[in-house]
mmCIF file of N, CA and C in Angstrom:
data_model
loop_
_atom_site.group_PDB
_atom_site.id
_atom_site.type_symbol
_atom_site.label_atom_id
_atom_site.label_comp_id
_atom_site.label_asym_id
_atom_site.label_seq_id
_atom_site.Cartn_x
_atom_site.Cartn_y
_atom_site.Cartn_z
ATOM 1 N N MET A 18 23.182 -21.233 45.749
ATOM 2 C CA MET A 18 22.482 -20.007 45.466
ATOM 3 C C MET A 18 21.378 -20.140 45.682
ATOM 4 N N GLN A 19 20.621 -21.633 45.593
ATOM 5 C CA GLN A 19 19.488 -20.926 46.245
ATOM 6 C C GLN A 19 19.080 -20.347 47.476
ATOM 7 N N THR A 20 20.016 -19.432 49.020
ATOM 8 C CA THR A 20 20.113 -19.577 50.111
ATOM 9 C C THR A 20 20.088 -17.684 49.728
ATOM 10 N N PHE A 21 21.047 -17.270 48.326
ATOM 11 C CA PHE A 21 21.196 -16.339 48.242
ATOM 12 C C PHE A 21 20.318 -15.936 47.008
ATOM 13 N N THR A 22 19.919 -16.178 46.408
ATOM 14 C CA THR A 22 18.782 -15.447 45.538
ATOM 15 C C THR A 22 17.302 -16.223 46.622
ATOM 16 N N SER A 23 16.691 -16.550 47.414
ATOM 17 C CA SER A 23 15.942 -15.725 48.630
ATOM 18 C C SER A 23 16.279 -14.337 49.580
ATOM 19 N N ALA A 24 17.692 -14.569 49.915
ATOM 20 C CA ALA A 24 17.781 -13.829 50.628
ATOM 21 C C ALA A 24 17.601 -12.326 49.872
ATOM 22 N N MET A 25 17.944 -12.421 48.663
ATOM 23 C CA MET A 25 18.156 -10.739 47.918
ATOM 24 C C MET A 25 16.649 -10.756 47.400
ATOM 25 N N ARG A 26 16.041 -11.742 47.162
ATOM 26 C CA ARG A 26 14.618 -10.922 46.550
ATOM 27 C C ARG A 26 14.288 -10.784 47.807
ATOM 28 N N ALA A 27 14.576 -10.883 49.410
ATOM 29 C CA ALA A 27 13.729 -10.453 50.519
ATOM 30 C C ALA A 27 14.190 -8.991 50.774
ATOM 31 N N ALA A 28 15.621 -8.858 49.708
ATOM 32 C CA ALA A 28 16.248 -7.843 50.179
ATOM 33 C C ALA A 28 15.818 -6.372 49.737
ATOM 34 N N PHE A 29 15.134 -7.099 48.853
ATOM 35 C CA PHE A 29 14.284 -6.018 47.058
ATOM 36 C C PHE A 29 12.751 -6.045 48.031
ATOM 37 N N ARG A 30 12.226 -6.910 47.811
ATOM 38 C CA ARG A 30 11.307 -6.273 48.409
ATOM 39 C C ARG A 30 11.263 -5.209 49.341
ATOM 40 N N TYR A 31 11.490 -5.818 50.877
ATOM 41 C CA TYR A 31 11.662 -5.145 52.036
ATOM 42 C C TYR A 31 12.437 -3.325 51.621
ATOM 43 N N ALA A 32 13.316 -3.014 50.617
ATOM 44 C CA ALA A 32 14.139 -2.129 50.102
ATOM 45 C C ALA A 32 12.596 -1.558 49.663
ATOM 46 N N PHE A 33 11.727 -1.757 47.838
ATOM 47 C CA PHE A 33 10.838 -1.630 47.663
ATOM 48 C C PHE A 33 9.958 -1.238 48.134
ATOM 49 N N VAL A 34 9.924 -1.874 49.631
ATOM 50 C CA VAL A 34 8.475 -0.931 50.725
ATOM 51 C C VAL A 34 9.351 -0.128 51.642
ATOM 52 N N CYS A 35 10.396 -0.217 51.877
ATOM 53 C CA CYS A 35 10.878 1.240 52.618
ATOM 54 C C CYS A 35 10.534 2.302 51.210
ATOM 55 N N MET A 36 11.286 2.255 49.924
ATOM 56 C CA MET A 36 10.719 3.131 49.589
ATOM 57 C C MET A 36 9.064 3.153 49.194
ATOM 58 N N ALA A 37 8.663 2.749 49.797
ATOM 59 C CA ALA A 37 7.489 3.434 49.170
ATOM 60 C C ALA A 37 6.498 3.851 50.138
ATOM 61 N N LEU A 38 7.278 3.130 51.704
ATOM 62 C CA LEU A 38 6.675 3.920 53.503
ATOM 63 C C LEU A 38 7.086 5.682 52.699
ATOM 64 N N VAL A 39 8.784 6.056 52.379
ATOM 65 C CA VAL A 39 8.972 6.656 52.310
ATOM 66 C C VAL A 39 7.665 8.368 51.152
ATOM 67 N N ALA A 40 7.727 7.588 50.641
ATOM 68 C CA ALA A 40 6.476 8.513 49.421
ATOM 69 C C ALA A 40 5.893 8.558 50.063
ATOM 70 N N ILE A 41 5.553 7.488 50.702
ATOM 71 C CA ILE A 41 3.832 8.322 51.201
ATOM 72 C C ILE A 41 3.982 9.061 52.846
ATOM 73 N N LEU A 42 4.621 9.102 52.893
ATOM 74 C CA LEU A 42 5.516 9.887 54.193
ATOM 75 C C LEU A 42 5.624 11.538 53.117
ATOM 76 N N TRP A 43 5.945 11.594 52.033
ATOM 77 C CA TRP A 43 6.490 12.737 51.774
ATOM 78 C C TRP A 43 5.733 13.230 50.731
ATOM 79 N N ALA A 44 4.299 12.798 51.093
ATOM 80 C CA ALA A 44 3.331 13.052 50.264
ATOM 81 C C ALA A 44 2.187 13.745 51.684
ATOM 82 N N LEU A 45 2.616 12.961 52.372
ATOM 83 C CA LEU A 45 1.733 13.484 53.672
ATOM 84 C C LEU A 45 2.551 14.705 54.662
ATOM 85 N N LEU A 46 3.748 14.493 54.734
ATOM 86 C CA LEU A 46 4.551 15.397 55.338
ATOM 87 C C LEU A 46 4.899 16.751 54.322
ATOM 88 N N PRO A 47 4.225 17.718 54.247
ATOM 89 C CA PRO A 47 4.819 18.559 53.084
ATOM 90 C C PRO A 47 6.279 19.050 53.907
ATOM 91 N N GLN A 48 6.387 19.244 55.362
ATOM 92 C CA GLN A 48 7.548 20.490 56.653
ATOM 93 C C GLN A 48 8.585 19.231 55.910
ATOM 94 N N TYR A 49 8.077 17.746 55.881
ATOM 95 C CA TYR A 49 9.292 17.260 56.245
ATOM 96 C C TYR A 49 9.968 16.544 54.174
ATOM 97 N N ARG A 50 9.345 17.361 53.703
ATOM 98 C CA ARG A 50 9.760 17.105 52.105
ATOM 99 C C ARG A 50 11.320 16.957 51.648
ATOM 100 N N MET A 51 12.155 18.495 52.072
ATOM 101 C CA MET A 51 13.744 17.493 51.226
ATOM 102 C C MET A 51 14.299 17.020 52.267
ATOM 103 N N PHE A 52 14.486 17.154 53.707
ATOM 104 C CA PHE A 52 15.070 15.671 53.789
ATOM 105 C C PHE A 52 14.457 13.810 53.168
ATOM 106 N N LEU A 53 13.096 13.962 53.457
ATOM 107 C CA LEU A 53 12.204 12.852 52.083
ATOM 108 C C LEU A 53 12.924 12.249 50.918
ATOM 109 N N GLN A 54 12.135 13.810 50.597
ATOM 110 C CA GLN A 54 13.153 13.905 49.013
ATOM 111 C C GLN A 54 14.723 13.086 48.917
ATOM 112 N N SER A 55 15.056 13.662 49.849
ATOM 113 C CA SER A 55 16.867 13.106 49.871
ATOM 114 C C SER A 55 17.140 12.040 49.764
ATOM 115 N N LEU A 56 16.186 11.411 50.657
ATOM 116 C CA LEU A 56 15.911 10.159 51.282
ATOM 117 C C LEU A 56 15.452 9.207 49.986
ATOM 118 N N LEU A 57 15.274 9.595 49.109
ATOM 119 C CA LEU A 57 14.405 8.498 48.173
ATOM 120 C C LEU A 57 15.398 8.317 46.803
ATOM 121 N N LEU A 58 16.585 9.765 46.654
ATOM 122 C CA LEU A 58 17.355 10.037 45.685
ATOM 123 C C LEU A 58 18.680 8.677 46.601
ATOM 124 N N GLY A 59 18.919 9.029 47.225
ATOM 125 C CA GLY A 59 19.737 7.761 48.433
ATOM 126 C C GLY A 59 19.521 6.159 47.526
ATOM 127 N N MET A 60 17.770 6.448 48.440
ATOM 128 C CA MET A 60 17.667 4.951 48.617
ATOM 129 C C MET A 60 17.380 4.240 46.866
ATOM 130 N N GLY A 61 16.519 5.366 46.203
ATOM 131 C CA GLY A 61 17.485 5.225 44.738
ATOM 132 C C GLY A 61 18.465 4.252 43.749
ATOM 133 N N GLY A 62 19.925 5.149 44.741
ATOM 134 C CA GLY A 62 20.769 4.214 44.270
ATOM 135 C C GLY A 62 21.130 3.405 45.512
ATOM 136 N N SER A 63 21.119 3.043 45.916
ATOM 137 C CA SER A 63 21.217 1.667 47.333
ATOM 138 C C SER A 63 20.232 1.627 46.804
ATOM 139 N N VAL A 64 19.586 1.161 45.656
ATOM 140 C CA VAL A 64 18.678 -0.611 44.816
ATOM 141 C C VAL A 64 19.703 -0.223 43.149
ATOM 142 N N LEU A 65 19.770 0.502 42.871
ATOM 143 C CA LEU A 65 20.202 0.111 41.618
ATOM 144 C C LEU A 65 21.851 -0.574 42.479
ATOM 145 N N SER A 66 22.897 0.365 43.174
ATOM 146 C CA SER A 66 23.437 -0.118 43.050
ATOM 147 C C SER A 66 23.341 -1.862 44.009
ATOM 148 N N GLY A 67 22.832 -1.875 44.646
ATOM 149 C CA GLY A 67 22.337 -3.717 45.146
ATOM 150 C C GLY A 67 22.162 -4.211 43.665
ATOM 151 N N THR A 68 21.476 -3.644 42.927
ATOM 152 C CA THR A 68 21.235 -4.387 41.988
ATOM 153 C C THR A 68 22.714 -4.526 41.395
ATOM 154 N N LEU A 69 23.586 -3.533 40.322
ATOM 155 C CA LEU A 69 24.759 -4.058 39.880
ATOM 156 C C LEU A 69 25.644 -5.859 40.754
ATOM 157 N N LEU A 70 25.952 -5.157 42.532
ATOM 158 C CA LEU A 70 26.406 -5.998 43.459
ATOM 159 C C LEU A 70 25.611 -7.104 42.835
ATOM 160 N N ALA A 71 24.494 -7.767 43.196
ATOM 161 C CA ALA A 71 23.801 -9.134 43.357
ATOM 162 C C ALA A 71 24.073 -9.528 41.275
ATOM 163 N N SER A 72 24.030 -8.557 40.656
ATOM 164 C CA SER A 72 24.538 -9.331 39.467
ATOM 165 C C SER A 72 25.647 -10.445 39.535
ATOM 166 N N LYS A 73 26.713 -9.256 39.509
ATOM 167 C CA LYS A 73 28.070 -9.761 39.963
ATOM 168 C C LYS A 73 28.015 -11.205 40.147
ATOM 169 N N THR A 74 27.699 -11.122 41.590
ATOM 170 C CA THR A 74 27.730 -12.133 42.620
ATOM 171 C C THR A 74 26.827 -13.609 42.068
ATOM 172 N N TRP A 75 26.104 -12.665 41.440
ATOM 173 C CA TRP A 75 25.759 -14.042 40.560
ATOM 174 C C TRP A 75 26.608 -15.232 39.641
ATOM 175 N N ARG A 76 26.347 -13.705 39.113
ATOM 176 C CA ARG A 76 27.720 -14.697 37.660
ATOM 177 C C ARG A 76 29.312 -14.741 38.243
ATOM 178 N N ILE A 77 29.252 -15.195 39.835
ATOM 179 C CA ILE A 77 30.955 -15.716 40.731
ATOM 180 C C ILE A 77 29.805 -16.938 40.968
ATOM 181 N N GLY A 78 28.460 -16.797 41.351
ATOM 182 C CA GLY A 78 28.820 -18.680 41.856
ATOM 183 C C GLY A 78 27.774 -19.195 40.824
ATOM 184 N N GLN A 79 27.559 -18.067 39.011
ATOM 185 C CA GLN A 79 27.583 -19.500 37.643
ATOM 186 C C GLN A 79 29.015 -19.709 37.598
ATOM 187 N N MET A 80 29.872 -19.112 38.108
ATOM 188 C CA MET A 80 31.525 -19.313 36.691
ATOM 189 C C MET A 80 32.395 -20.844 38.398
ATOM 190 N N ALA A 81 30.997 -20.501 39.410
ATOM 191 C CA ALA A 81 30.901 -21.973 40.490
ATOM 192 C C ALA A 81 30.319 -23.739 39.839
ATOM 193 N N VAL A 82 30.080 -23.239 39.124
ATOM 194 C CA VAL A 82 28.416 -23.790 38.402
ATOM 195 C C VAL A 82 29.675 -24.866 36.904
ATOM 196 N N ASP A 83 29.936 -22.681 36.452
ATOM 197 C CA ASP A 83 30.804 -23.585 34.810
ATOM 198 C C ASP A 83 31.639 -22.754 34.626
ATOM 199 N N PRO A 84 33.178 -23.510 34.286
ATOM 200 C CA PRO A 84 34.007 -22.995 34.334
ATOM 201 C C PRO A 84 33.997 -21.895 32.860
ATOM 202 N N ASN A 85 33.056 -22.378 32.131
ATOM 203 C CA ASN A 85 32.817 -21.212 30.722
ATOM 204 C C ASN A 85 32.545 -19.366 30.704
ATOM 205 N N VAL A 86 31.854 -19.723 32.131
ATOM 206 C CA VAL A 86 31.097 -17.917 32.198
ATOM 207 C C VAL A 86 32.174 -17.260 33.262
ATOM 208 N N ARG A 87 32.360 -16.749 32.866
ATOM 209 C CA ARG A 87 33.705 -15.609 33.413
ATOM 210 C C ARG A 87 32.932 -14.500 33.863
ATOM 211 N N PRO A 88 33.059 -14.468 35.248
ATOM 212 C CA PRO A 88 32.709 -12.310 35.231
ATOM 213 C C PRO A 88 33.857 -11.496 35.524
ATOM 214 N N LYS A 89 33.136 -10.254 34.451
ATOM 215 C CA LYS A 89 33.507 -8.567 34.300
ATOM 216 C C LYS A 89 34.747 -8.523 35.580
ATOM 217 N N GLY A 90 34.406 -8.042 36.381
ATOM 218 C CA GLY A 90 34.413 -7.448 37.086
ATOM 219 C C GLY A 90 34.025 -7.754 38.952
ATOM 220 N N THR A 91 33.945 -6.969 39.511
ATOM 221 C CA THR A 91 33.868 -6.742 40.748
ATOM 222 C C THR A 91 32.681 -5.881 40.499
ATOM 223 N N GLY A 92 32.580 -4.943 39.461
ATOM 224 C CA GLY A 92 31.912 -3.481 39.706
ATOM 225 C C GLY A 92 31.665 -2.767 40.523
ATOM 226 N N MET A 93 32.824 -2.205 41.400
ATOM 227 C CA MET A 93 32.758 -1.363 42.923
ATOM 228 C C MET A 93 33.047 -0.658 41.278
ATOM 229 N N LEU A 94 33.466 0.111 40.120
ATOM 230 C CA LEU A 94 33.794 1.402 39.860
ATOM 231 C C LEU A 94 32.674 1.993 39.458
ATOM 232 N N GLN A 95 30.993 1.021 38.713
ATOM 233 C CA GLN A 95 29.709 0.940 38.618
ATOM 234 C C GLN A 95 28.577 1.717 40.551
ATOM 235 N N ARG A 96 29.281 1.223 41.458
ATOM 236 C CA ARG A 96 28.425 1.671 42.227
ATOM 237 C C ARG A 96 28.951 2.395 43.172
ATOM 238 N N LEU A 97 30.258 3.424 42.603
ATOM 239 C CA LEU A 97 31.185 4.077 43.489
ATOM 240 C C LEU A 97 29.966 5.247 42.275
ATOM 241 N N LEU A 98 30.408 5.338 41.152
ATOM 242 C CA LEU A 98 30.226 5.782 39.644
ATOM 243 C C LEU A 98 28.623 6.337 40.690
ATOM 244 N N VAL A 99 27.081 5.457 41.157
ATOM 245 C CA VAL A 99 26.065 5.427 41.748
ATOM 246 C C VAL A 99 26.229 6.709 42.454
ATOM 247 N N ALA A 100 26.987 6.059 43.415
ATOM 248 C CA ALA A 100 26.507 6.707 45.282
ATOM 249 C C ALA A 100 27.537 8.470 44.765
ATOM 250 N N GLY A 101 28.532 8.679 43.523
ATOM 251 C CA GLY A 101 28.826 9.339 43.318
ATOM 252 C C GLY A 101 27.440 10.428 42.680
ATOM 253 N N PHE A 102 27.046 9.488 41.599
ATOM 254 C CA PHE A 102 26.187 10.177 41.161
ATOM 255 C C PHE A 102 25.062 11.170 41.728
ATOM 256 N N ALA A 103 24.727 10.675 43.011
ATOM 257 C CA ALA A 103 23.969 10.782 44.301
ATOM 258 C C ALA A 103 23.691 11.979 44.944
ATOM 259 N N VAL A 104 25.196 12.161 45.570
ATOM 260 C CA VAL A 104 25.972 12.919 46.165
ATOM 261 C C VAL A 104 26.284 13.661 44.966
ATOM 262 N N PHE A 105 26.511 13.887 44.137
ATOM 263 C CA PHE A 105 26.723 15.132 43.035
ATOM 264 C C PHE A 105 25.673 16.051 43.179
ATOM 265 N N MET A 106 24.115 14.904 42.617
ATOM 266 C CA MET A 106 23.186 15.252 42.239
ATOM 267 C C MET A 106 22.520 16.638 43.458
ATOM 268 N N THR A 107 22.948 16.006 45.166
ATOM 269 C CA THR A 107 22.984 16.920 46.118
ATOM 270 C C THR A 107 23.746 18.111 46.344
ATOM 271 N N ILE A 108 24.592 18.092 46.009
ATOM 272 C CA ILE A 108 25.229 19.381 45.897
ATOM 273 C C ILE A 108 25.393 20.272 44.452
ATOM 274 N N ARG A 109 25.154 20.005 43.366
ATOM 275 C CA ARG A 109 24.090 20.781 42.135
ATOM 276 C C ARG A 109 22.750 21.127 42.655
ATOM 277 N N PHE A 110 22.130 20.877 43.416
ATOM 278 C CA PHE A 110 20.966 21.577 43.703
ATOM 279 C C PHE A 110 21.026 21.032 45.235
ATOM 280 N N PRO A 111 21.160 22.100 45.943
ATOM 281 C CA PRO A 111 21.415 21.883 47.785
ATOM 282 C C PRO A 111 19.790 22.394 47.767
ATOM 283 N N HIS A 112 18.965 23.595 46.832
ATOM 284 C CA HIS A 112 17.311 24.088 46.846
ATOM 285 C C HIS A 112 16.713 22.323 47.293
ATOM 286 N N LEU A 113 17.169 21.124 46.694
ATOM 287 C CA LEU A 113 16.380 20.107 46.420
ATOM 288 C C LEU A 113 17.041 19.088 47.776
ATOM 289 N N PHE A 114 17.721 18.886 47.871
ATOM 290 C CA PHE A 114 19.028 17.797 48.453
ATOM 291 C C PHE A 114 19.052 18.278 49.738
ATOM 292 N N VAL A 115 18.851 17.411 50.719
ATOM 293 C CA VAL A 115 20.138 17.347 51.992
ATOM 294 C C VAL A 115 20.780 16.278 51.617
ATOM 295 N N LEU A 116 22.343 16.155 51.989
ATOM 296 C CA LEU A 116 23.439 15.022 51.876
ATOM 297 C C LEU A 116 22.688 15.358 53.178
ATOM 298 N N SER A 117 22.907 15.150 54.512
ATOM 299 C CA SER A 117 22.618 13.416 55.527
ATOM 300 C C SER A 117 21.399 12.822 54.346
ATOM 301 N N GLY A 118 20.244 13.678 54.129
ATOM 302 C CA GLY A 118 19.216 12.556 53.675
ATOM 303 C C GLY A 118 19.860 10.983 52.432
ATOM 304 N N VAL A 119 20.501 11.850 51.860
ATOM 305 C CA VAL A 119 20.963 10.583 50.704
ATOM 306 C C VAL A 119 22.316 10.029 51.594
ATOM 307 N N LEU A 120 23.360 10.505 52.307
ATOM 308 C CA LEU A 120 23.559 9.564 53.141
ATOM 309 C C LEU A 120 23.416 8.440 53.290
ATOM 310 N N ILE A 121 21.738 8.876 53.932
ATOM 311 C CA ILE A 121 21.094 7.909 55.191
ATOM 312 C C ILE A 121 20.175 6.416 53.802
ATOM 313 N N GLY A 122 19.400 7.484 52.957
ATOM 314 C CA GLY A 122 19.372 6.298 52.289
ATOM 315 C C GLY A 122 20.202 5.720 51.283
ATOM 316 N N LEU A 123 21.431 5.619 51.065
ATOM 317 C CA LEU A 123 22.413 5.007 49.794
ATOM 318 C C LEU A 123 23.217 3.677 51.131
ATOM 319 N N PHE A 124 22.898 3.633 52.093
ATOM 320 C CA PHE A 124 23.004 2.922 53.434
ATOM 321 C C PHE A 124 22.222 1.789 53.374
ATOM 322 N N LEU A 125 21.282 2.005 52.589
ATOM 323 C CA LEU A 125 19.798 1.353 53.315
ATOM 324 C C LEU A 125 20.083 -0.013 52.493
ATOM 325 N N PHE A 126 20.314 -0.277 51.191
ATOM 326 C CA PHE A 126 19.977 -1.849 50.336
ATOM 327 C C PHE A 126 21.541 -3.055 51.179
ATOM 328 N N GLN A 127 22.252 -2.243 51.694
ATOM 329 C CA GLN A 127 23.524 -2.776 52.241
ATOM 330 C C GLN A 127 23.256 -3.168 53.645
ATOM 331 N N VAL A 128 21.864 -2.600 54.294
ATOM 332 C CA VAL A 128 21.579 -2.969 56.013
ATOM 333 C C VAL A 128 20.855 -4.198 55.298
ATOM 334 N N LEU A 129 20.194 -4.092 54.607
ATOM 335 C CA LEU A 129 19.088 -4.860 54.566
ATOM 336 C C LEU A 129 19.423 -6.161 53.942
ATOM 337 N N GLY A 130 20.215 -6.403 52.901
ATOM 338 C CA GLY A 130 20.994 -6.715 52.064
ATOM 339 C C GLY A 130 22.469 -7.873 53.446
ATOM 340 N N PHE A 131 22.874 -6.964 53.982
ATOM 341 C CA PHE A 131 23.949 -7.650 55.025
ATOM 342 C C PHE A 131 22.493 -8.246 55.989
ATOM 343 N N PHE A 132 20.864 -8.009 55.777
ATOM 344 C CA PHE A 132 20.621 -8.415 57.964
ATOM 345 C C PHE A 132 20.041 -9.876 56.891
ATOM 346 N N PHE A 133 19.280 -9.728 55.794
ATOM 347 C CA PHE A 133 18.550 -10.245 55.000
ATOM 348 C C PHE A 133 19.863 -12.172 54.909
ATOM 349 N N VAL A 134 21.056 -12.051 54.112
ATOM 350 C CA VAL A 134 21.969 -12.867 53.411
ATOM 351 C C VAL A 134 22.764 -13.226 55.309
ATOM 352 N N TYR A 135 22.926 -13.039 56.129
ATOM 353 C CA TYR A 135 23.229 -12.841 57.806
ATOM 354 C C TYR A 135 22.409 -13.628 58.135
ATOM 355 N N ARG A 136 20.230 -13.772 58.405
ATOM 356 C CA ARG A 136 19.367 -14.380 58.718
ATOM 357 C C ARG A 136 19.578 -15.970 57.537
ATOM 358 N N SER A 137 19.779 -16.257 56.673
ATOM 359 C CA SER A 137 19.960 -16.904 55.228
ATOM 360 C C SER A 137 21.054 -18.077 55.485
ATOM 361 N N PHE A 138 22.192 -18.190 56.304
ATOM 362 C CA PHE A 138 22.863 -19.130 56.731
ATOM 363 C C PHE A 138 23.354 -19.855 57.760
ATOM 364 N N LYS A 139 21.949 -18.801 58.913
ATOM 365 C CA LYS A 139 21.659 -19.698 59.894
ATOM 366 C C LYS A 139 21.016 -21.365 59.349
#
């Protein structure tokens, strides 16, 4: 579990760095604000989804150590609701968000998590 924890911390750290970079670009590039705020919405949903996934994975790891700890599902419904809410906000407010930016942002944590977890197993 030590390698998983360090990999998740690195993924969260880089996700927040990416979000800060997009926020700075949002302030500096007014002609791309609509896409960048869509990207921020997707990234926020991605980080929330990643938090849910990491907590469920942590509980499953704790179950391997202590059989009294029982996981309460995989969190798939919560993660689908987070992504669905981000897409709903995009469709509900088309003058504020672009679907392409939200969808790209929703993949941020999954890509970072895959990279850092895969790298920690080498």
